[in-house]
Every structure is written in C-alpha cells, then in structure tokens.
PDB file of C-alpha atoms in Angstrom:
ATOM      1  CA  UNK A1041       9.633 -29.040  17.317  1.00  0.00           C
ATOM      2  CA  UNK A1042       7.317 -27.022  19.391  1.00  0.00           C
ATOM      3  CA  UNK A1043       8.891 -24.087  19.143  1.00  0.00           C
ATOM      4  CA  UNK A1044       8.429 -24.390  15.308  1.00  0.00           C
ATOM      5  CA  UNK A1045       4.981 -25.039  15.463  1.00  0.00           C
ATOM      6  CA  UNK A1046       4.085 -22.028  16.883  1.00  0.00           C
ATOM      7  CA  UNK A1047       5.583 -19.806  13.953  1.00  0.00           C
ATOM      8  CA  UNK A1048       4.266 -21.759  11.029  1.00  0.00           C
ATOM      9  CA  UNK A1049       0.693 -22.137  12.497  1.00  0.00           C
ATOM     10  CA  UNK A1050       0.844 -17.853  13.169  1.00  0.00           C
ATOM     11  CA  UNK A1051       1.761 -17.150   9.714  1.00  0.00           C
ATOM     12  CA  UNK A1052      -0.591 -19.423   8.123  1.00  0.00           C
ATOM     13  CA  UNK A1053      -3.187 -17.598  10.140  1.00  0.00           C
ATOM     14  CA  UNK A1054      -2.032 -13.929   8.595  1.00  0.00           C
ATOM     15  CA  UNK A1055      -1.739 -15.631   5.409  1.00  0.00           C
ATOM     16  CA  UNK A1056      -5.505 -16.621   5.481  1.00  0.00           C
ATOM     17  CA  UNK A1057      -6.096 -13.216   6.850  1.00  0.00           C
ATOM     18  CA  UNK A1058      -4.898 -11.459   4.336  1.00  0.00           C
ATOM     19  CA  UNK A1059      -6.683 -13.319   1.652  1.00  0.00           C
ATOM     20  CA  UNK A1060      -9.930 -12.749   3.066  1.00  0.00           C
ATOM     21  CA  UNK A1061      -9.112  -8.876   2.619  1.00  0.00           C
ATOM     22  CA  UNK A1062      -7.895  -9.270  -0.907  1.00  0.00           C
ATOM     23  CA  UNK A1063     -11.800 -10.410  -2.023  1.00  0.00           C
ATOM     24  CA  UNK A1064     -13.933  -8.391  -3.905  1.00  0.00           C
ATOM     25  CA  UNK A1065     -14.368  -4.605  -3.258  1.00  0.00           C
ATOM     26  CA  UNK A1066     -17.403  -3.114  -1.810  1.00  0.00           C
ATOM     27  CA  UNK A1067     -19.969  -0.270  -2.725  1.00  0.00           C
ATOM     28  CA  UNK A1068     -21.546   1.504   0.462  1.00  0.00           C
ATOM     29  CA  UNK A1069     -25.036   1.795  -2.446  1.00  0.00           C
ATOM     30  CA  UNK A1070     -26.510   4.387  -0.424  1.00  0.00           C
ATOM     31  CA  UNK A1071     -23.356   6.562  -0.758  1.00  0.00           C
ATOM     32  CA  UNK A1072     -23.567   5.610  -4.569  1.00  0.00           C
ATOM     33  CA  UNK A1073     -27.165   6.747  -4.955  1.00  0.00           C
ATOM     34  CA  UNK A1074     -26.295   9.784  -3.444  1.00  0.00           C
ATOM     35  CA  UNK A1075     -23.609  10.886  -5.219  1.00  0.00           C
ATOM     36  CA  UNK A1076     -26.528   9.379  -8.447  1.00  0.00           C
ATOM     37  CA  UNK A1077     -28.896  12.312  -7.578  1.00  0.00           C
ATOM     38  CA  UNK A1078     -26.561  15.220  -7.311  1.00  0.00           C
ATOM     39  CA  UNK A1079     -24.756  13.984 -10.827  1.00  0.00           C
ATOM     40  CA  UNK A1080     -27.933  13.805 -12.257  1.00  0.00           C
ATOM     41  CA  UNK A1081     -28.738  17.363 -10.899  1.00  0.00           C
ATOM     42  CA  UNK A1082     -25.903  18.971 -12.833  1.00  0.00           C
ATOM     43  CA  UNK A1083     -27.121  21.119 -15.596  1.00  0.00           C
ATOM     44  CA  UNK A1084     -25.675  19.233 -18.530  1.00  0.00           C
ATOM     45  CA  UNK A1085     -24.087  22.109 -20.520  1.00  0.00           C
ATOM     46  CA  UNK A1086     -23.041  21.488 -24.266  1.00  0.00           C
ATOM     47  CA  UNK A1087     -24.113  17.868 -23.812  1.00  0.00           C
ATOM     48  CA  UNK A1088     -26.833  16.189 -25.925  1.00  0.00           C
ATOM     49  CA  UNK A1089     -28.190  13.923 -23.247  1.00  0.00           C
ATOM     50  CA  UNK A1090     -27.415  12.303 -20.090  1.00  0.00           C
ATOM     51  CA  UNK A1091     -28.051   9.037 -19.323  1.00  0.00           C
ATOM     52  CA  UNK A1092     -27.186   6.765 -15.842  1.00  0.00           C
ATOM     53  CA  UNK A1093     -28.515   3.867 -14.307  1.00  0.00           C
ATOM     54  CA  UNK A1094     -27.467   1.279 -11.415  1.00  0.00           C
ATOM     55  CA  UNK A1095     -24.723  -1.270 -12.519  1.00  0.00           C
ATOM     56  CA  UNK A1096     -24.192  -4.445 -11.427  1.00  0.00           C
ATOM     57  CA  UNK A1097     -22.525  -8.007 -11.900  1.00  0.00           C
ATOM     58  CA  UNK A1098     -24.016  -9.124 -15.061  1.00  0.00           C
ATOM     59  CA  UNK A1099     -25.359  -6.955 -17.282  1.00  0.00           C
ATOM     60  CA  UNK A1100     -26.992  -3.653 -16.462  1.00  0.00           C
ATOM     61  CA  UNK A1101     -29.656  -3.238 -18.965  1.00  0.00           C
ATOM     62  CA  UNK A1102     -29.768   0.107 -21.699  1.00  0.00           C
ATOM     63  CA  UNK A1103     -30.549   3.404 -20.906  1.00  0.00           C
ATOM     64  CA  UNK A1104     -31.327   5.548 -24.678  1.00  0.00           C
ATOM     65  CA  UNK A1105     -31.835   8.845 -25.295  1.00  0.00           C
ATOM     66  CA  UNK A1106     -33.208  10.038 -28.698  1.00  0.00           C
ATOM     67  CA  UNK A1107     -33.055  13.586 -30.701  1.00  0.00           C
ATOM     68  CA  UNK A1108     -35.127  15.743 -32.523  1.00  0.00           C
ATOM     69  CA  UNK A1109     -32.557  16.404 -34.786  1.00  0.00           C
ATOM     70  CA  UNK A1110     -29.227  14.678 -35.721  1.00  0.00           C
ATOM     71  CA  UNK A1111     -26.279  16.264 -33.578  1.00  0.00           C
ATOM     72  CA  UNK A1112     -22.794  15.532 -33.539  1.00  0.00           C
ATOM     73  CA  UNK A1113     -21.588  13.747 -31.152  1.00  0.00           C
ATOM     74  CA  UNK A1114     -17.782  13.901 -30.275  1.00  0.00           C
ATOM     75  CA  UNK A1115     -17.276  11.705 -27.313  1.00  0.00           C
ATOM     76  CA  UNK A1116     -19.185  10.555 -23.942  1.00  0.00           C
ATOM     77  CA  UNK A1117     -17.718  11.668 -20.747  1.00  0.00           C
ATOM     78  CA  UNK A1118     -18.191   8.370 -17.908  1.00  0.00           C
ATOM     79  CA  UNK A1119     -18.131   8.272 -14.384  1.00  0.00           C
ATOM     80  CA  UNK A1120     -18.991   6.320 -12.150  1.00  0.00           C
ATOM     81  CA  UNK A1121     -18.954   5.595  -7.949  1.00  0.00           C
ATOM     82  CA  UNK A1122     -17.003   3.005  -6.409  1.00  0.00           C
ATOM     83  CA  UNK A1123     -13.405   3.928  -5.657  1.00  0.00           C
ATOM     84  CA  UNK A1124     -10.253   3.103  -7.160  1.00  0.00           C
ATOM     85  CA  UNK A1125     -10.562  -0.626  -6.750  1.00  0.00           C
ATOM     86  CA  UNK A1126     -13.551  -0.932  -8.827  1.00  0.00           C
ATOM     87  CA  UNK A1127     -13.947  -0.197 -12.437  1.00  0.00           C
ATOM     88  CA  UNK A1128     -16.656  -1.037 -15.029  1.00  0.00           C
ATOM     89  CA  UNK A1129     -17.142  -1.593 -18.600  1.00  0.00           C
ATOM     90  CA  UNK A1130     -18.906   0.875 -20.505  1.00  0.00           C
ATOM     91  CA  UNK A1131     -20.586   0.429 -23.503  1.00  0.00           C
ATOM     92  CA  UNK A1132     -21.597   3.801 -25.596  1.00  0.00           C
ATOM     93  CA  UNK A1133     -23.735   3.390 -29.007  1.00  0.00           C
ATOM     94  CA  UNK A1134     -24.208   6.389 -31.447  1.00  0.00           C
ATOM     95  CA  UNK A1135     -27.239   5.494 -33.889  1.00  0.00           C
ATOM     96  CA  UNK A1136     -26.208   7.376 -36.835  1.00  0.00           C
ATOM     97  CA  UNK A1137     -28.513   9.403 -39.225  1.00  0.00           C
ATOM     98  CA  UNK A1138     -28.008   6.749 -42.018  1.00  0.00           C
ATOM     99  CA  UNK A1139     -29.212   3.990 -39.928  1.00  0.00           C
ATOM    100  CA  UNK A1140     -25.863   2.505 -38.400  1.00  0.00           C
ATOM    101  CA  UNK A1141     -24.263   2.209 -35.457  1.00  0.00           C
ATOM    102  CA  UNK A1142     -21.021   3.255 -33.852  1.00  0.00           C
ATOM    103  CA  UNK A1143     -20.173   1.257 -30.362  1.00  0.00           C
ATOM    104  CA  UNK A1144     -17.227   2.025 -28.173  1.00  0.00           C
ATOM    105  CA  UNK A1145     -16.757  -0.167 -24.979  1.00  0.00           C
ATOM    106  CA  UNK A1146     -13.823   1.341 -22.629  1.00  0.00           C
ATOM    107  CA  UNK A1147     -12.613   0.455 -18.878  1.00  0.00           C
ATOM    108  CA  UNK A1148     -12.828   3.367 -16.727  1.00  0.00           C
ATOM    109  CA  UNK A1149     -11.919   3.571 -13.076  1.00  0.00           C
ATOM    110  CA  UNK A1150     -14.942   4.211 -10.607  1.00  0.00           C
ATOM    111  CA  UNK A1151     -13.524   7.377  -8.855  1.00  0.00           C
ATOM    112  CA  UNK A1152     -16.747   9.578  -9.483  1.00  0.00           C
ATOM    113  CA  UNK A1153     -14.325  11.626 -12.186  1.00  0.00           C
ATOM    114  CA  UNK A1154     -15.253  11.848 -15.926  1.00  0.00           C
ATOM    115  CA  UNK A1155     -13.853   9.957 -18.152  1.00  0.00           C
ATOM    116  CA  UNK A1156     -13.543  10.607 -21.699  1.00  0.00           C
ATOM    117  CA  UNK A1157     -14.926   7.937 -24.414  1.00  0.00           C
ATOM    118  CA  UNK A1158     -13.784  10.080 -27.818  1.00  0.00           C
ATOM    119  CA  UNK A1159     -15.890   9.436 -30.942  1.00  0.00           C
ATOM    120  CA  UNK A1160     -14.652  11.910 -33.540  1.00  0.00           C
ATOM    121  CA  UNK A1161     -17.761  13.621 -34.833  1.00  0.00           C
ATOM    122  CA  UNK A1162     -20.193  11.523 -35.643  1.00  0.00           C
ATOM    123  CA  UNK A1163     -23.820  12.801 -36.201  1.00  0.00           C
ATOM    124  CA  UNK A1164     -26.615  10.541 -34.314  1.00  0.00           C
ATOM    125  CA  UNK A1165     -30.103  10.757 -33.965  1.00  0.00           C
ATOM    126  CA  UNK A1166     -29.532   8.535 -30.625  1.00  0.00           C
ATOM    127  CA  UNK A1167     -27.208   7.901 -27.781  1.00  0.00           C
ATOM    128  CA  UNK A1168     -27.540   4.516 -25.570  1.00  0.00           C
ATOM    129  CA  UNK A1169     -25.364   3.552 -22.904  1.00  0.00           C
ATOM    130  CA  UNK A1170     -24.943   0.257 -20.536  1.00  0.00           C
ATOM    131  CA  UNK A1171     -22.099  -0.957 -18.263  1.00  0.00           C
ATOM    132  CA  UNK A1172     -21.032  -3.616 -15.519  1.00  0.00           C
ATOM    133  CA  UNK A1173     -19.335  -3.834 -12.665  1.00  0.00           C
ATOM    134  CA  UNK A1174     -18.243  -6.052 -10.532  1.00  0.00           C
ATOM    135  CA  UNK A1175     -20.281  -4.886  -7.548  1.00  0.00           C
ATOM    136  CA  UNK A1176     -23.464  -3.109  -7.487  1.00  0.00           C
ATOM    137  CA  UNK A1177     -23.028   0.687  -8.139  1.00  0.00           C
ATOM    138  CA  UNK A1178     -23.851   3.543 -10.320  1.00  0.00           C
ATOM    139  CA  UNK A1179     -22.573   4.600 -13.510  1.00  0.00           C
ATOM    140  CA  UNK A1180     -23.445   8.058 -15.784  1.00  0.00           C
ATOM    141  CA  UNK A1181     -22.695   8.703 -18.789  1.00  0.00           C
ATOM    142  CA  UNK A1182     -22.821  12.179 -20.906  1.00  0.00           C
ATOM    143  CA  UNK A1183     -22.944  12.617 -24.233  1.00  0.00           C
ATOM    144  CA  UNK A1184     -21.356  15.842 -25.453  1.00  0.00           C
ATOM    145  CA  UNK A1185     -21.734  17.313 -28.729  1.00  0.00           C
ATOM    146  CA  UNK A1186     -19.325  19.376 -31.188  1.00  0.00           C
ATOM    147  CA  UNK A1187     -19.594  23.060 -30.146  1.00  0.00           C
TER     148      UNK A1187
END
C-alpha cells in the first residue's frame, strides 16, 4: 500500500501545481505604460483621432474625441498590451451628423498589433472608445477616416 501512496500523493501535488499556473494572466503595467507613451507618440496619419486609456476589470471609463467637421469614418484600428493570453472588449461609438449613434464592440487579442474594427463609411462628428480586460493594462484605439 505504501508504495502506492507515494505515486498518488506526487501527482496530486503536480496536479495542484499546475492549476495554480493556469490562473489569470498578468500585465508587467510598467511595460504597458511604456509601450502607452511611444503608441501615443506615433504621428497618427490619415486618422481622425486617437484615443487610449488604462483598462481594467470592470469597466474602463470613455475616452471621446470630437470634430470640427463631420468626417468619415471607415473603421478603428485597436491594440492593446498584454500578450496573447489576454484580450479585451472594445467598444467603438461613431456619433453621426444626424444625431445617432453607431456602436461596434469586438474581442481583440492584446499583442500590441492593430486590429481592425470596420465601420463602412459612416460620417461622425465624434469618436468615443472604452474597453475591459481582465487584468489591468492599456488599450488604444485609432480612428481612421476614408481617404
């Protein structure tokens, strides 16, 4: 009986082991606001605005941009740090020149790449955008207009 004791109680110890590694991914948030500040120092070409702002659990509050004059508005481009274990929610809203609104939410992967939220066209005299993760991290968002 011994000898099966031994066994059992090692891989129930590598079992319990292993779930502690399969928790929750981390954000090093220094690395994230890093990688924040030279995102927001791109120039932001043929984009209308740029928005970011630090996501966490929860929600992460709204971050707007408004415009002198109604452009169009063909898609967003997120990104966002964490790695390819973490992903957020993003929420884009296009206030449109008539007084409506167009929302898109989307699931993008937090590997610091753009990713492309496609809108069609649509002429707004804002851009807002908002997000959550499941850790604390950063997320940008781009709006980028026909042209």
């Amino acid at each position: 009986m011994r000898s099966l004791r031994a066994p059992a109680s090692a891989v129930s110890a590598l079992a319990l082991l292993l779930a502690g590694c399969s928790g929750t991914p981390t954000v090093d948030v220094d690395a994230a606001s890093a990688w924040f500040a030279a995102v927001d120092d791109e120039p932001v070409g043929d984009a209308a605005a740029a928005v970011g702002m630090k996501v966490g659990p929860g929600s992460s509050g709204e971050v707007r941009a408004d415009f002198e004059e109604p452009v169009e508005i063909i898609g967003a481009d997120a990104r966002c740090y964490g790695g390819d274990d973490v992903t957020a929610s993003v929420t884009v809203n296009l206030m449109n020149t008539d007084g409506g609104q167009l929302t898109l939410t989307e699931q993008i992967v937090c590997d610091t790449e753009p990713h492309r939220i496609r809108f069609g066209g649509a002429y707004a005299r804002a851009v807002s955008a908002s997000g959550t993760t499941p850790v604390p991290t950063y997320l940008y968002v781009t709006a980028v207009t026909a042209g």
